[in-house]
Amino acid sequence: MRKLVILGGGYGGAAIANELLESGMPHDVSIVLVDRMPFQGLKTEYYALAAGTVSDLDLRVKFPVDPRLKLAYGEITDIDMENQAVMLENQDPIIYDWLVIGLGCTDRYHGIEGAQQYSTSIQTFSAARKTYALLNDVKPYGQVTIVGGGLSGVEVASELRESRPDLNIRILDRGPRVLSAFPGKLQDFVAEWFTEHQVEMRGHVSLTRLEQGVLYDGNQPDSPIYTDVTVWTAGIQPVELVQRMALPKDSQGRLMINPHHQLPAYSNVFVVGDCASLPFSPSGQAAGAQGKQIAEVLQAIWENKKPRLGKIKLKGVLGSLGKKSGFGLMGGTPILGRVPRLVKSGVLWRSKRHLG
C-alpha cells in the first residue's frame, strides 16, 4: 500500500484530504493525516475565541471519517526526506511515498527582547485559549495592548471591545495607522469605528523591549507603555521545524516550491499554506485553494498524466469589526459596514459545513 502523509490538518491539509476522498483515489493508496489535535481548528476565527465571543466548540471541525484515511496524533520533530520518514515524539516514524508539509506558522518577534516571554498569542488553538483566559482575568478598567495593526490585530481589538466594554484597549503599530496595507478609505472606516468605540490607536511605535506589564518604544524611550495583557499580532513566520530545514527559502523564510507546489529537490514532497512561498499573503483562503491544486497534481501523478493547473485567484479579503460591522476588499474595491460582516459569516458557515 502506497502512502500519502499530510502533516497538518489546517485549511490546506484538510482541503487536500477532502478533495482526494471525494474525487477518488487508486485502491493501493492511503492517506495518513498527522495533527496535534483530533479536529481542525478554524484559525481565521481564533480572534473570537481569544476575545470570548465564541467557544472553542464553535471553531472545531471534525476530520473526515473514511477507511482510506488514517488519523495520527502527535508532535512532529523532524522529517528525513532521504529516507522518506516523518519523526514523531515518542512514536515510531511514519514512512511515506508522498508528503505534504502544511504545518502552518508561528509568531515573528523581530528580535525584540522579551516579546515572546511577555506577550500572548492567537496563532494556535491552545494559544488562543490561553489568551482568552488571560484577557478574561483582566480586572474592570484594566489595560489590554495589542501589538500589530494588521487584520488580526484589528479583529482582536474590535471583538474584545464587544466582549469587554469595561476594558481599556489600545493597538500599537510601526506604521502610521491601522491596516496600513489597505486602501485609505478602508483605513478611515476602521479608524472611525475604533474612535467611536474608544479603542486607542498609536502609530509609529517601534518596540525595543517588553517586560512584565511594560513595553518600551524606541521612539519615546522615556515614556514606558503600561499594560495588563499584551496580545502579539505583529507578524508570522513558518514553524520552527521548517525554519531548521536547509532548503531554499524566500525572504519570509517560506520554502520555495515549483509551479506544482513541490520542493524542487524532492518532487514527492509538497508544501501548502503558510510554509510555502506564494505570490500573496498567507491566508486560509490561499491555503485551501493551493490544497485543491495539490490534490489535482497527485491525481495526475497517480494516473500518469501531466498536471494542468490554472492560476490561483483569490476572491478578496474580509474582516470583522465585532459582530455587526466589517470591511472587505473585493477586486481592489473596499466594501464597508454590515454587508461584508454578513458575507464573512456566510463564508464561515459554508466552510464549516464543507469541511465537516
XYZ file of C-alpha atoms in Angstrom:
356
model
C 0.000 0.000 0.000
C 1.424 3.363 -1.089
C 1.073 6.155 1.437
C 0.372 9.891 1.240
C 1.229 11.579 4.528
C -0.229 15.032 5.224
C 1.416 16.987 8.038
C -1.119 19.403 9.479
C -4.902 19.374 9.311
C -5.381 23.104 8.687
C -7.060 24.692 5.676
C -4.505 23.342 3.193
C -4.122 19.830 4.575
C -7.866 19.395 5.083
C -8.575 20.617 1.534
C -6.185 18.019 0.073
C -7.697 15.175 2.097
C -11.276 16.162 1.297
C -10.619 16.639 -2.421
C -8.901 13.280 -2.788
C -11.510 11.379 -0.806
C -14.351 12.991 -2.750
C -12.858 12.589 -6.220
C -11.491 9.086 -5.783
C -8.048 7.563 -5.246
C -6.218 4.486 -6.501
C -7.095 1.384 -4.481
C -3.462 0.968 -3.427
C -3.073 4.493 -1.962
C -3.994 5.506 1.578
C -3.774 8.836 3.421
C -2.295 9.479 6.847
C -3.202 12.872 8.312
C -0.958 13.926 11.199
C -2.023 16.646 13.618
C -1.695 17.586 17.277
C -5.469 17.667 17.736
C -8.326 15.333 16.687
C -10.099 18.118 14.799
C -9.394 21.054 12.538
C -9.499 24.497 14.138
C -10.882 27.397 12.094
C -7.850 29.611 12.533
C -9.333 32.668 10.858
C -11.730 32.887 13.827
C -9.238 32.449 16.659
C -9.551 36.150 17.454
C -13.155 35.489 18.579
C -12.051 32.570 20.759
C -9.434 34.788 22.398
C -11.984 37.564 22.954
C -14.502 35.154 24.473
C -17.329 35.707 21.983
C -17.326 32.077 20.787
C -16.463 28.797 22.470
C -13.784 26.502 21.159
C -16.528 24.019 20.228
C -17.798 26.552 17.683
C -14.417 26.508 15.932
C -13.868 22.756 15.768
C -14.415 20.877 12.504
C -14.178 17.092 12.544
C -11.738 15.422 10.199
C -13.260 13.159 7.534
C -14.202 9.638 8.525
C -13.177 7.279 5.737
C -11.492 3.849 5.624
C -8.888 5.298 3.239
C -7.874 7.929 5.816
C -5.922 7.235 8.987
C -5.520 9.922 11.632
C -2.296 10.117 13.630
C -1.838 12.470 16.555
C 1.457 13.726 17.893
C 4.271 16.252 17.813
C 6.330 16.181 14.619
C 10.001 16.532 15.478
C 11.770 16.088 12.128
C 11.485 14.967 8.504
C 14.046 12.683 6.856
C 13.489 13.302 3.153
C 16.282 10.998 2.053
C 14.642 8.015 3.764
C 11.093 9.366 3.346
C 10.252 9.258 7.037
C 8.416 11.577 9.436
C 9.651 11.559 13.028
C 7.141 11.883 15.851
C 7.859 12.480 19.509
C 7.807 9.185 21.449
C 6.360 7.312 18.440
C 7.641 5.210 15.574
C 8.478 7.074 12.344
C 5.839 7.243 9.618
C 7.154 6.203 6.201
C 5.687 7.965 3.165
C 5.641 7.764 -0.619
C 4.318 11.323 -0.949
C 4.427 14.007 1.715
C 2.576 17.284 2.240
C 4.059 19.845 4.644
C 1.227 22.019 5.934
C 2.348 22.827 9.462
C 1.349 26.486 9.481
C 3.081 29.363 11.174
C 4.205 30.820 14.439
C 4.629 34.398 15.629
C 7.532 36.501 14.368
C 9.009 38.583 17.183
C 11.519 40.543 15.073
C 14.282 40.047 17.636
C 12.513 42.231 20.214
C 13.752 41.402 23.702
C 11.063 39.866 25.918
C 8.407 39.839 23.194
C 7.772 36.113 23.278
C 8.045 35.856 27.052
C 5.782 38.751 27.957
C 3.076 38.614 25.296
C 0.347 36.157 24.402
C -0.633 34.733 21.015
C -3.568 33.624 18.862
C -1.582 31.504 16.396
C -2.742 28.103 17.669
C -5.900 26.736 19.251
C -4.190 26.250 22.606
C -2.558 29.712 22.445
C -5.930 31.352 21.733
C -7.426 29.502 24.715
C -4.627 30.781 26.972
C -5.094 34.294 25.620
C -8.804 34.099 26.429
C -8.007 33.068 29.999
C -5.596 35.987 30.421
C -7.995 38.526 28.909
C -10.922 37.175 30.887
C -8.975 37.656 34.121
C -8.156 41.329 33.493
C -9.997 43.385 36.103
C -12.538 46.024 35.029
C -10.891 49.137 33.577
C -7.655 47.221 33.062
C -5.409 47.800 30.051
C -5.022 45.451 27.090
C -2.395 46.234 24.448
C -2.452 44.659 21.003
C 0.830 44.815 19.109
C 0.253 44.897 15.362
C -2.404 46.861 13.490
C -2.974 44.394 10.659
C -6.062 42.280 10.063
C -5.561 40.035 13.109
C -4.895 42.917 15.478
C -7.934 44.833 14.265
C -10.215 41.816 14.670
C -8.915 41.023 18.165
C -9.395 44.648 19.270
C -12.912 45.016 17.888
C -14.130 41.635 19.143
C -12.651 42.282 22.573
C -14.371 45.666 22.681
C -17.745 43.929 22.249
C -16.849 41.223 24.755
C -15.387 43.522 27.424
C -16.725 47.094 27.136
C -15.150 47.804 30.554
C -11.554 47.405 29.339
C -9.108 49.948 28.020
C -7.880 48.683 24.651
C -5.059 50.041 22.512
C -3.385 48.973 19.260
C 0.271 49.698 18.577
C 1.781 49.600 15.096
C 5.083 50.509 13.466
C 3.233 52.175 10.596
C 1.311 55.433 10.714
C -2.086 53.791 11.340
C -4.006 50.514 11.442
C -4.382 48.429 8.258
C -1.683 50.476 6.521
C -1.517 47.917 3.683
C -5.164 48.585 2.750
C -6.744 51.489 0.809
C -7.187 54.789 2.633
C -10.987 54.627 2.544
C -10.934 51.321 4.370
C -8.354 52.574 6.874
C -10.524 55.614 7.598
C -13.623 53.476 8.166
C -11.857 51.201 10.662
C -10.201 54.157 12.428
C -13.599 55.846 12.796
C -15.074 52.653 14.259
C -12.248 52.447 16.775
C -12.625 56.106 17.729
C -16.355 55.663 18.204
C -15.799 52.567 20.341
C -12.939 54.063 22.338
C -10.109 51.879 21.102
C -6.833 53.804 21.270
C -4.614 53.696 18.176
C -0.915 54.520 18.303
C 1.188 54.606 15.171
C 4.941 54.965 14.629
C 5.686 52.767 17.652
C 8.998 50.911 17.436
C 9.147 48.452 20.320
C 12.595 47.653 21.629
C 11.813 45.619 24.743
C 8.973 44.019 26.676
C 8.875 43.331 30.384
C 6.069 42.129 32.625
C 3.383 44.778 32.260
C 5.632 47.265 30.435
C 6.511 47.935 26.781
C 9.284 50.253 25.623
C 9.064 52.366 22.479
C 12.387 53.218 20.891
C 10.902 56.461 19.562
C 9.931 57.537 23.094
C 12.373 55.766 25.441
C 11.393 57.885 28.452
C 7.686 57.033 28.178
C 7.037 53.363 29.084
C 3.745 51.877 27.919
C 1.986 50.108 30.777
C -0.345 47.176 30.221
C -2.025 44.272 31.978
C -2.006 41.908 28.985
C -0.169 42.201 25.652
C -1.539 40.310 22.633
C 1.023 39.800 19.841
C -0.255 40.042 16.243
C 2.808 41.656 14.663
C 3.792 39.159 12.006
C 4.221 35.450 11.348
C 6.841 33.000 10.117
C 6.851 29.272 9.306
C 7.016 26.867 12.219
C 10.353 26.048 13.829
C 10.707 22.695 12.045
C 10.580 24.449 8.671
C 12.935 27.151 9.898
C 15.529 24.424 10.539
C 15.314 22.949 7.034
C 18.394 23.624 4.903
C 16.383 24.201 1.726
C 15.877 27.284 -0.485
C 13.539 29.844 1.108
C 12.169 33.287 0.346
C 12.779 36.429 2.411
C 9.940 35.423 4.768
C 11.516 32.033 5.482
C 8.927 30.132 3.436
C 10.012 27.126 1.380
C 10.489 27.719 -2.329
C 8.275 25.497 -4.486
C 7.830 24.800 -8.186
C 4.598 25.533 -10.161
C 3.184 22.190 -8.994
C 3.740 23.131 -5.307
C 6.590 20.620 -4.946
C 10.023 21.086 -3.418
C 12.370 21.344 -6.424
C 14.824 18.839 -4.902
C 12.098 16.394 -3.782
C 9.264 16.012 -6.274
C 7.324 13.736 -3.912
C 7.146 16.472 -1.246
C 4.524 19.242 -1.464
C 4.267 22.383 0.654
C 0.942 24.072 1.393
C -0.173 27.162 3.274
C 1.975 29.379 5.475
C 5.124 27.285 4.924
C 5.008 27.732 1.120
C 6.442 30.658 -0.829
C 3.399 32.021 -2.655
C 2.886 35.307 -4.540
C 0.336 36.544 -1.989
C -0.018 36.897 1.762
C -0.698 33.788 3.847
C -4.400 33.127 4.453
C -6.845 30.288 4.945
C -8.305 31.049 1.532
C -4.922 30.769 -0.171
C -4.085 27.523 1.641
C -7.417 25.984 0.673
C -7.033 26.959 -2.988
C -3.476 25.646 -3.061
C -4.600 22.422 -1.383
C -7.115 21.761 -4.154
C -4.373 22.164 -6.754
C -2.068 19.786 -4.891
C -4.877 17.214 -4.929
C -5.096 17.685 -8.721
C -1.347 17.148 -9.095
C -1.438 13.973 -7.012
C -4.320 12.583 -9.055
C -2.422 13.351 -12.258
C 0.665 11.566 -10.897
C -1.379 8.503 -9.965
C -2.986 8.463 -13.435
C 0.353 9.044 -15.232
C -0.910 12.325 -16.651
C 0.648 15.763 -16.875
C -0.877 18.192 -14.339
C -2.624 21.218 -15.838
C -3.032 23.896 -13.208
C -4.555 27.319 -13.629
C -3.527 30.430 -11.742
C -4.797 30.656 -8.174
C -7.274 33.524 -7.945
C -8.281 34.739 -4.506
C -11.744 36.214 -4.013
C -10.704 39.013 -1.691
C -10.256 39.825 1.988
C -12.921 40.088 4.685
C -12.506 41.411 8.206
C -14.742 41.819 11.238
C -15.457 44.778 13.468
C -17.352 42.890 16.120
C -20.492 41.004 15.192
C -22.369 43.797 13.386
C -19.839 45.563 11.189
C -16.903 44.707 8.987
C -14.836 45.554 5.963
C -13.531 43.877 2.877
C -11.549 44.262 -0.299
C -13.020 42.686 -3.414
C -11.152 43.152 -6.673
C -9.447 46.193 -5.196
C -12.767 47.777 -4.189
C -13.391 48.422 -0.479
C -16.722 47.268 0.970
C -17.667 48.591 4.379
C -20.254 48.092 7.094
C -22.823 45.362 7.721
C -22.668 43.677 4.301
C -19.054 42.418 4.491
C -19.736 41.178 8.035
C -22.730 39.173 6.808
C -20.688 37.848 3.887
C -17.930 36.735 6.251
C -20.464 34.939 8.448
C -21.770 33.145 5.354
C -18.279 32.136 4.273
C -17.578 30.746 7.748
C -20.836 28.764 7.737
C -20.101 27.272 4.327
C -16.535 26.472 5.340
C -17.649 24.583 8.458
C -20.356 22.748 6.514
C -17.999 21.689 3.698
C -15.015 20.773 5.844
C -17.163 18.883 8.302
